Backbone as numpy.savetxt, mean C-alpha at the origin, in Angstrom:
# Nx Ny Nz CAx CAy CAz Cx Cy Cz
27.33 12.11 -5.76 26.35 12.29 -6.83 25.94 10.94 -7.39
24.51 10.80 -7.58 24.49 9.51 -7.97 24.57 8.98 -9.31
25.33 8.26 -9.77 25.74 7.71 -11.33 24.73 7.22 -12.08
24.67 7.36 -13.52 23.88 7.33 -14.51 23.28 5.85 -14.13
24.01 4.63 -13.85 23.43 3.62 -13.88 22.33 3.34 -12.87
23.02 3.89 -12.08 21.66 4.36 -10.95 20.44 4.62 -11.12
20.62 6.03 -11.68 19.40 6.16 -12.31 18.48 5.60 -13.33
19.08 4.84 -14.14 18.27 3.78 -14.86 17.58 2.74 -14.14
18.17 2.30 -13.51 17.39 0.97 -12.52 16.58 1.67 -11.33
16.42 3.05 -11.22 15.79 3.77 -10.85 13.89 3.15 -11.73
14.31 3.80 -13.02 13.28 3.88 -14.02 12.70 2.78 -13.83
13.96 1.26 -14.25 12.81 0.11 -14.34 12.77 -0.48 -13.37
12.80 -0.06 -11.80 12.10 -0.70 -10.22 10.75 0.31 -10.51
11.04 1.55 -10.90 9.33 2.06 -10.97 8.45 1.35 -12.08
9.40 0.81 -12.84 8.04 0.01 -14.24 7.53 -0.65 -13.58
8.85 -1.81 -13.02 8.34 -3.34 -12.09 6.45 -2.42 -10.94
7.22 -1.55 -10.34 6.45 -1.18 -9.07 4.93 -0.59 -9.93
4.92 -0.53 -10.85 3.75 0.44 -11.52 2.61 -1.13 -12.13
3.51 -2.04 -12.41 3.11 -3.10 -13.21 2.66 -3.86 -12.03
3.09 -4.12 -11.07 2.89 -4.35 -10.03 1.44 -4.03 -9.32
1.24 -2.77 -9.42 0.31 -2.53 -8.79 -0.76 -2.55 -9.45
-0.70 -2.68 -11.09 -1.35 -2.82 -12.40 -2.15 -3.90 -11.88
-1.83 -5.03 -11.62 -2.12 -6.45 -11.51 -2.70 -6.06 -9.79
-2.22 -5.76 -9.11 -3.34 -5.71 -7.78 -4.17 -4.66 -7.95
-4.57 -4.11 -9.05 -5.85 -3.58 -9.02 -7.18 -4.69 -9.84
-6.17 -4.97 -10.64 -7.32 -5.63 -11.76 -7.27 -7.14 -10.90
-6.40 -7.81 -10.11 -6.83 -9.23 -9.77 -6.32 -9.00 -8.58
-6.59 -8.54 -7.47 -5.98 -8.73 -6.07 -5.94 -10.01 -5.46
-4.72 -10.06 -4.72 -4.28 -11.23 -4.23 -3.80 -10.76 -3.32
-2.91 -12.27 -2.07 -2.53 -11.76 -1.34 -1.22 -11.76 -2.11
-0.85 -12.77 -3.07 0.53 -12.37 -4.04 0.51 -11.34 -4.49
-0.07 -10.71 -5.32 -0.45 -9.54 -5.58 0.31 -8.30 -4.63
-0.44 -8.48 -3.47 -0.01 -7.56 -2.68 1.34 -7.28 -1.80
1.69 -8.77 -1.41 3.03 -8.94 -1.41 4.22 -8.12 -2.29
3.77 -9.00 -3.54 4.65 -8.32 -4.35 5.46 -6.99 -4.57
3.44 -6.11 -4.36 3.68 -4.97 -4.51 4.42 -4.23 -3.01
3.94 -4.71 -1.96 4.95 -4.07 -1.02 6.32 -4.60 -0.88
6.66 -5.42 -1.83 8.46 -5.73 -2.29 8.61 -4.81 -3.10
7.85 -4.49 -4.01 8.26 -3.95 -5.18 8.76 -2.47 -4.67
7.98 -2.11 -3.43 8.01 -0.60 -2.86 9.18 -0.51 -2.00
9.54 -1.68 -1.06 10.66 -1.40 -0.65 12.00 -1.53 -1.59
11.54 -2.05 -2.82 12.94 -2.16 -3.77 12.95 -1.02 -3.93
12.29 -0.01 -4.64 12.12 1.22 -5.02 12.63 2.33 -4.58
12.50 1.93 -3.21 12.36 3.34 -2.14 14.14 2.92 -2.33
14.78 1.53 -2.19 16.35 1.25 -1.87 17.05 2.36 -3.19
16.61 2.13 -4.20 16.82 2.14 -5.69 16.76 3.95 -5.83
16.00 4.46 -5.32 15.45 5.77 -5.36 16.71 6.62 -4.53
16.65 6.11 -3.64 18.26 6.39 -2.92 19.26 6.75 -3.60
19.69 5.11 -4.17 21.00 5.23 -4.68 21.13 6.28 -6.31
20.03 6.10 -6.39 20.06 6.96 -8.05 19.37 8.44 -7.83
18.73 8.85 -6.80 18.06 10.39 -6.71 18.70 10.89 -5.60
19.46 10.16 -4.33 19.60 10.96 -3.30 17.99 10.88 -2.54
16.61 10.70 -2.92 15.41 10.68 -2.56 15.22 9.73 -1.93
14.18 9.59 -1.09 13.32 8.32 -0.73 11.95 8.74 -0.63
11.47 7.89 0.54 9.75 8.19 0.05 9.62 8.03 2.09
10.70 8.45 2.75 10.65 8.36 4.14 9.82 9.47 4.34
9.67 10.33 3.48 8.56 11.45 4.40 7.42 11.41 4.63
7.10 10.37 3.54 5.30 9.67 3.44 4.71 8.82 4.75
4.13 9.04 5.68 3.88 7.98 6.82 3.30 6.67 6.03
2.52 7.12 4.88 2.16 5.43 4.55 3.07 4.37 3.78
4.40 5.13 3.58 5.69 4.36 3.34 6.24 3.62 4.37
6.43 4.60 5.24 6.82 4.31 6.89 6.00 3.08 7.31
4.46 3.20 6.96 3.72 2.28 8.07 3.98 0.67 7.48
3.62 1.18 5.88 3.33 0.09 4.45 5.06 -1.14 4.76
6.10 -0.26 5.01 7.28 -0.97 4.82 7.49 -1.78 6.63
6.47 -0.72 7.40 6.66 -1.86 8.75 6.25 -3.63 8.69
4.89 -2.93 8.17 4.55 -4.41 7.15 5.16 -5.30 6.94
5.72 -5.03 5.58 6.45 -5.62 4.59 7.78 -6.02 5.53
8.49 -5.76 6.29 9.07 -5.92 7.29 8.87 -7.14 8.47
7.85 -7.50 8.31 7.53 -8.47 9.48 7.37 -9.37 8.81
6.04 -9.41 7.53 5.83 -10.50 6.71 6.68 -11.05 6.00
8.06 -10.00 5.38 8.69 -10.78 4.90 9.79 -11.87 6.03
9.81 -11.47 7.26 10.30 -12.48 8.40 9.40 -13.44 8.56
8.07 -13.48 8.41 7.53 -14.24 9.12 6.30 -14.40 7.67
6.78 -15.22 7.05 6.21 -15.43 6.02 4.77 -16.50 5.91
5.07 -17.22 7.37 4.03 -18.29 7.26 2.41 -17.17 7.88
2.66 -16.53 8.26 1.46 -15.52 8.93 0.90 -15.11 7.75
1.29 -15.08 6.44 0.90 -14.16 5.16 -0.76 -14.59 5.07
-0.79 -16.35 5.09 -2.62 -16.28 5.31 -3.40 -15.65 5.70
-3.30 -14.72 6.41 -4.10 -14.52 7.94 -4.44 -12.93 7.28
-3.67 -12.55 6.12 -4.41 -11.13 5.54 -5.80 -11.74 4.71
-6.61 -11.11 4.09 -7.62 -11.03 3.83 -7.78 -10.06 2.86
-7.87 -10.28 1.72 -8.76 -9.59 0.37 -9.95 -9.11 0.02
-10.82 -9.04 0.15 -12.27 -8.88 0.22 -13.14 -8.03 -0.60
-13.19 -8.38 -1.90 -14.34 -7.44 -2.69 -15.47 -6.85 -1.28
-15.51 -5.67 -1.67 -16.61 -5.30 -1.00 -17.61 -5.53 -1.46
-18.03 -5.42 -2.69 -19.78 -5.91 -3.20 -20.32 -7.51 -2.83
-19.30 -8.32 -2.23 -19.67 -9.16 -1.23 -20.57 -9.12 0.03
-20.43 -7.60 0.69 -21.10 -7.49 1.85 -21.25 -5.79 1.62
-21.88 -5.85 2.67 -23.01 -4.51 3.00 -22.16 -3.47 3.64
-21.13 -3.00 3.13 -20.18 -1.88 3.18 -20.11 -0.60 1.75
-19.93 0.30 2.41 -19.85 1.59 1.40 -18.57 2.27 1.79
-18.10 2.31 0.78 -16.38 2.55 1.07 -15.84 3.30 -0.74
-14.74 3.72 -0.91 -14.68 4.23 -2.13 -13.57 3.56 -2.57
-13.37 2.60 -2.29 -12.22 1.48 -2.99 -13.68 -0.24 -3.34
-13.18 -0.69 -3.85 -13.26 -2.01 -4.48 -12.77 -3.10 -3.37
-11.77 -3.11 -2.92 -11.94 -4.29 -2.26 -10.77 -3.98 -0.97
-11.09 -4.63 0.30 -10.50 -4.37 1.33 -9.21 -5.05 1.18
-8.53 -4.60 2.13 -7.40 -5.68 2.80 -6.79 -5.47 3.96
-7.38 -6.80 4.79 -7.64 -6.71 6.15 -6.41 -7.45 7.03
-5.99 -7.00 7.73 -4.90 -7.51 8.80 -5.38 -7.48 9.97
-4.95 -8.61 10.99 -5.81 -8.68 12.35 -4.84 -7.56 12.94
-5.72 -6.60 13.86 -5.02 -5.58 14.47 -3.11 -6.37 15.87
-3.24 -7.34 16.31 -2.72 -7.39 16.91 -1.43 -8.03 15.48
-1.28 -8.55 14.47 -0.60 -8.71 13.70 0.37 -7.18 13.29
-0.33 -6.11 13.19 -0.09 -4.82 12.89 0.93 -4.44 14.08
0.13 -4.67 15.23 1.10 -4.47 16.33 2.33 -4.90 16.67
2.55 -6.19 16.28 3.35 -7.19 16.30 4.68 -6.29 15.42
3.73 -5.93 14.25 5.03 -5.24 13.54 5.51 -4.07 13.54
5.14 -3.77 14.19 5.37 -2.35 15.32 6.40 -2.73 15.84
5.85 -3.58 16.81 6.73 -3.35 17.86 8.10 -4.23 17.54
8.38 -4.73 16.54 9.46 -5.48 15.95 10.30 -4.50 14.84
9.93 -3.08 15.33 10.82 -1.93 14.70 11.55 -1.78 15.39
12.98 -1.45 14.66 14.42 -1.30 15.29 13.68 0.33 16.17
14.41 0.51 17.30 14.22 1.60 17.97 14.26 2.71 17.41
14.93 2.88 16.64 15.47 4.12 16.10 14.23 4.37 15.30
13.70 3.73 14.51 12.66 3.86 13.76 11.06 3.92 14.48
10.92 3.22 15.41 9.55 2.85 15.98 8.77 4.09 16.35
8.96 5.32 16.98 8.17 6.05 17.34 7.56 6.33 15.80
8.52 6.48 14.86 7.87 7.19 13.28 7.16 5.97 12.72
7.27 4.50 12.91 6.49 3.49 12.71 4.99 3.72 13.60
5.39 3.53 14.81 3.55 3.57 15.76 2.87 4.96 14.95
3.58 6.40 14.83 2.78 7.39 14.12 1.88 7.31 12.82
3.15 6.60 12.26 2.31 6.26 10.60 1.38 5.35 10.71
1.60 4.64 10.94 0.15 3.28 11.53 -0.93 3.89 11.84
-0.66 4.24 12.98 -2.17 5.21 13.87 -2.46 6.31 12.28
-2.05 6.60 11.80 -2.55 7.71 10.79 -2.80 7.36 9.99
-2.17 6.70 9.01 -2.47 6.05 7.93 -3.69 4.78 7.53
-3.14 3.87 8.47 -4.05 2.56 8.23 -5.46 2.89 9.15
-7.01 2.16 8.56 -8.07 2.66 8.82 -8.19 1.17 10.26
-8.47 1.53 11.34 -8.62 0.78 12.29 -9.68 0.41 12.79
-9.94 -0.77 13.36 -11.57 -1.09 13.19 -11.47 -2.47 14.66
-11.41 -1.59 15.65 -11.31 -2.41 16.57 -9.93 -3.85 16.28
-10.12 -5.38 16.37 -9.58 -6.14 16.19 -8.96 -6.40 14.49
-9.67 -5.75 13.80 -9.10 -5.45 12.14 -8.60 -3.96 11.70
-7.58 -4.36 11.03 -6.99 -2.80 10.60 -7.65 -2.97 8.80
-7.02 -2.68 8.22 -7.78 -2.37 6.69 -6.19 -0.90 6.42
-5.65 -2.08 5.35 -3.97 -1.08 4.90 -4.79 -1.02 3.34
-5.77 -1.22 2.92 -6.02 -0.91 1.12 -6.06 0.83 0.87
-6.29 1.87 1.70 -6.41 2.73 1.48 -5.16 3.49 1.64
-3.94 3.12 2.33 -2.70 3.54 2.75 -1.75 2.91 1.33
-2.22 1.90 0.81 -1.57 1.34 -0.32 -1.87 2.02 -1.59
-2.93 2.08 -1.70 -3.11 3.28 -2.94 -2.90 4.53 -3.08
-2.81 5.02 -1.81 -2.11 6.46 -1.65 -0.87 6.88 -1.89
-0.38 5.39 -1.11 1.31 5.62 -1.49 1.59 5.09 -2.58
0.81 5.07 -3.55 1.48 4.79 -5.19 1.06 5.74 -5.83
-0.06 6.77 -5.02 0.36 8.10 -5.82 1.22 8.97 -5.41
1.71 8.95 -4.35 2.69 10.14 -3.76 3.96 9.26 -4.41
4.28 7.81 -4.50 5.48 7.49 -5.33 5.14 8.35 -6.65
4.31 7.89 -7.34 4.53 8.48 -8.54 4.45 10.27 -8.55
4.37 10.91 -8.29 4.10 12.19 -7.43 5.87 12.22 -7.25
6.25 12.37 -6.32 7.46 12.14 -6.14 8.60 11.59 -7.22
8.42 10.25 -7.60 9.42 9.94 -9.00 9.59 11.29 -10.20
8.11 11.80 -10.25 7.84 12.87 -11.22 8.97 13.66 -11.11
8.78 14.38 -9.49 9.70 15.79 -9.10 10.48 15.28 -9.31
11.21 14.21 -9.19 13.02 13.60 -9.02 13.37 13.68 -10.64
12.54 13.85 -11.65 12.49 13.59 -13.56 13.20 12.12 -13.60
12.46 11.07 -12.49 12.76 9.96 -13.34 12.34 9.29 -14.49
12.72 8.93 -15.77 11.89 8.68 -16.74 11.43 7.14 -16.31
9.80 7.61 -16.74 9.13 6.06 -16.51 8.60 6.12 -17.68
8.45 4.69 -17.90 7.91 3.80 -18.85 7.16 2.72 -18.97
6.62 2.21 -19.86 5.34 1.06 -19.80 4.54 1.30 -19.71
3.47 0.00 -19.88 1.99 0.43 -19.73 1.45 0.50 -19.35
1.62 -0.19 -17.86 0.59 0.03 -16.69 1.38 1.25 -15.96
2.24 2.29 -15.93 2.34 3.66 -16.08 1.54 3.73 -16.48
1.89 4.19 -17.75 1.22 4.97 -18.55 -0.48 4.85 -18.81
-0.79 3.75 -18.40 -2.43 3.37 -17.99 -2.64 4.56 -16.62
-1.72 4.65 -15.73 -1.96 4.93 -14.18 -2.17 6.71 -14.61
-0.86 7.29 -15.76 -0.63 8.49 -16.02 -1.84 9.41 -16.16
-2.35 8.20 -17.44 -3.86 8.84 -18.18 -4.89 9.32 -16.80
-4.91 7.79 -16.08 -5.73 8.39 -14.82 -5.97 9.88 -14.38
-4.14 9.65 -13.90 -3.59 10.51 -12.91 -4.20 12.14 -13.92
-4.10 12.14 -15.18 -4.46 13.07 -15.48 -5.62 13.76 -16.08
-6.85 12.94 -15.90 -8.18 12.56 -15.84 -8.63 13.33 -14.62
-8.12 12.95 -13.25 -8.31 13.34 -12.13 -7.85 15.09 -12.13
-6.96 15.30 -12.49 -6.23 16.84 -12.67 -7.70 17.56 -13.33
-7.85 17.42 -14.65 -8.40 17.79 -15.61 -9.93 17.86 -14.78
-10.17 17.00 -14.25 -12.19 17.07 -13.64 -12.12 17.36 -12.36
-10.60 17.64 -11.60 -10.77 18.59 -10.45 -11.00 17.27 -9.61
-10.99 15.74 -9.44 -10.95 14.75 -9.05 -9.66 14.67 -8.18
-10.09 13.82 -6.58 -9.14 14.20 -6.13 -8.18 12.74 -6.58
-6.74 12.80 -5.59 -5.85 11.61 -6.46 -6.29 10.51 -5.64
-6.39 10.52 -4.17 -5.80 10.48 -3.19 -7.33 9.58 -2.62
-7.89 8.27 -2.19 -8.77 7.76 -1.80 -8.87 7.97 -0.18
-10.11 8.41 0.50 -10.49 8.05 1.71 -10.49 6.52 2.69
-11.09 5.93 1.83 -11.47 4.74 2.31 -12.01 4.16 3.61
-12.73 5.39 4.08 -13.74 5.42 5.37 -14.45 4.17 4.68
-14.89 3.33 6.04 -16.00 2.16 5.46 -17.21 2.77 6.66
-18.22 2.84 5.79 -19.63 2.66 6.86 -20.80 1.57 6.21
-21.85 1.23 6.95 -22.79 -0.21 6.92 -23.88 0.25 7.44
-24.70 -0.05 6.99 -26.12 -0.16 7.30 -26.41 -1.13 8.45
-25.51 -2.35 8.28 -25.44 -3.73 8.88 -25.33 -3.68 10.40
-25.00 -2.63 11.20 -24.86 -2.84 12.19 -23.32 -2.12 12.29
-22.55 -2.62 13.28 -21.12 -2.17 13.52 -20.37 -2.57 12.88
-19.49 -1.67 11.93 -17.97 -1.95 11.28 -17.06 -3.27 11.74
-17.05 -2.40 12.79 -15.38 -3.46 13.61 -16.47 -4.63 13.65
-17.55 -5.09 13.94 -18.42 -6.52 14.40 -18.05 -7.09 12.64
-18.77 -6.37 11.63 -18.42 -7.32 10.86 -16.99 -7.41 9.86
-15.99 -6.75 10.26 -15.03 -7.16 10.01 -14.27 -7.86 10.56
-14.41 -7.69 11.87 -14.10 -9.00 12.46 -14.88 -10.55 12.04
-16.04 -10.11 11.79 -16.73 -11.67 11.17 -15.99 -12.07 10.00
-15.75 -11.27 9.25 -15.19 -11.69 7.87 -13.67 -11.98 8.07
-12.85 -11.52 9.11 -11.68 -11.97 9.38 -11.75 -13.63 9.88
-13.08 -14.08 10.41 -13.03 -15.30 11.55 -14.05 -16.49 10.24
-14.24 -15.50 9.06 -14.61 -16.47 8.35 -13.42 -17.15 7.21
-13.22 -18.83 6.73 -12.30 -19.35 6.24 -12.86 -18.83 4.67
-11.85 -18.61 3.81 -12.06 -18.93 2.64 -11.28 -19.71 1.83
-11.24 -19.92 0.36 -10.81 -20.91 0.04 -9.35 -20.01 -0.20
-8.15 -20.60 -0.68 -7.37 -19.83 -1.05 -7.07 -20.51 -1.88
């Protein structure tokens, strides 16, 4: 059974993880985003030891932590993601701003899953993350899985707290109330010509960092 203390550091890895994601909505980064997929694998550890739960049933946990898994080995590759307001370019999408990984990077961290894990890694990938020839795009798999965390923390009655919660809560119950769904698509289509052509352009273009 898991002990009271448990469950407290339960509560505040979900503040950290809520505050976390507070800040990669309002200023995305690639710190930002980092963070927040640390913050998720702390969580999911933490959720364990204090609920008996995890968040292994979610494929975009599965795919999100293959990720977080490689980059945090291979930390010098972290450049090579990509941020991208969309009102920069000629995309219609229902998120704010991309975040782009070169497809063979994705692969890479695939295939650098312990065996035991990899078939449920390649599944969640292929399902979750939006693929676009030589660019994948994980922004829509990342916001999903911070509502099925919070979704989940709920059923477990972990008490959360703070304000970027409780900013996320109001949302969350905004969306209930107008029949809004929780849960973003994040199909991209263009007027411009082909998807995968210009995301790949915007992957092969430098910016400042």
């Amino acid at each position: 059974m898991a002990n009271e203390n448990n469950v407290v550091t339960v509560g505040l890895a979900a503040e950290r993880f809520f505050r976390l994601y507070h800040a990669h909505c309002t200023a995305p980064s690639q710190d930002t985003l980092f963070s927040l997929l640390e913050a998720g694998h702390s969580l999911n550890d933490r959720m364990k030891r204090g609920t008996n739960l995890n968040f292994f049933d979610f494929p975009e946990f599965t795919a999100l932590k293959c990720l977080r898994n490689y980059f945090h080995h291979q930390q010098e590759l972290r450049h090579v993601v990509r941020l991208i307001p969309i009102a920069n370019y000629p995309i219609v999408t229902d998120l704010a701003v991309l975040c782009l990984v070169p497809a063979k990077m994705v692969e890479a961290a695939i295939d650098e899953t312990p065996a035991r894990h990899l078939e449920a890694a390649q599944k969640a990938a292929r399902k979750v993350f939006h693929w676009y020839g030589s660019v994948v795009n994980i922004n829509p798999s990342l916001f999903n899985f911070v509502v099925l965390a919070y979704e989940h923390l709920r059923s477990a009655e972990v008490t959360l707290s703070g304000s970027a919660f409780e900013e996320f809560e109001v949302s969350y119950r905004y969306e209930v109330e107008n029949g809004f769904s929780h849960f973003v698509d994040g199909t991209l289509s263009t007027l411009a010509g082909s998807v995968s052509q210009l995301l790949d352009d915007i992957m092969s273009t430098k910016f400042s960092r």
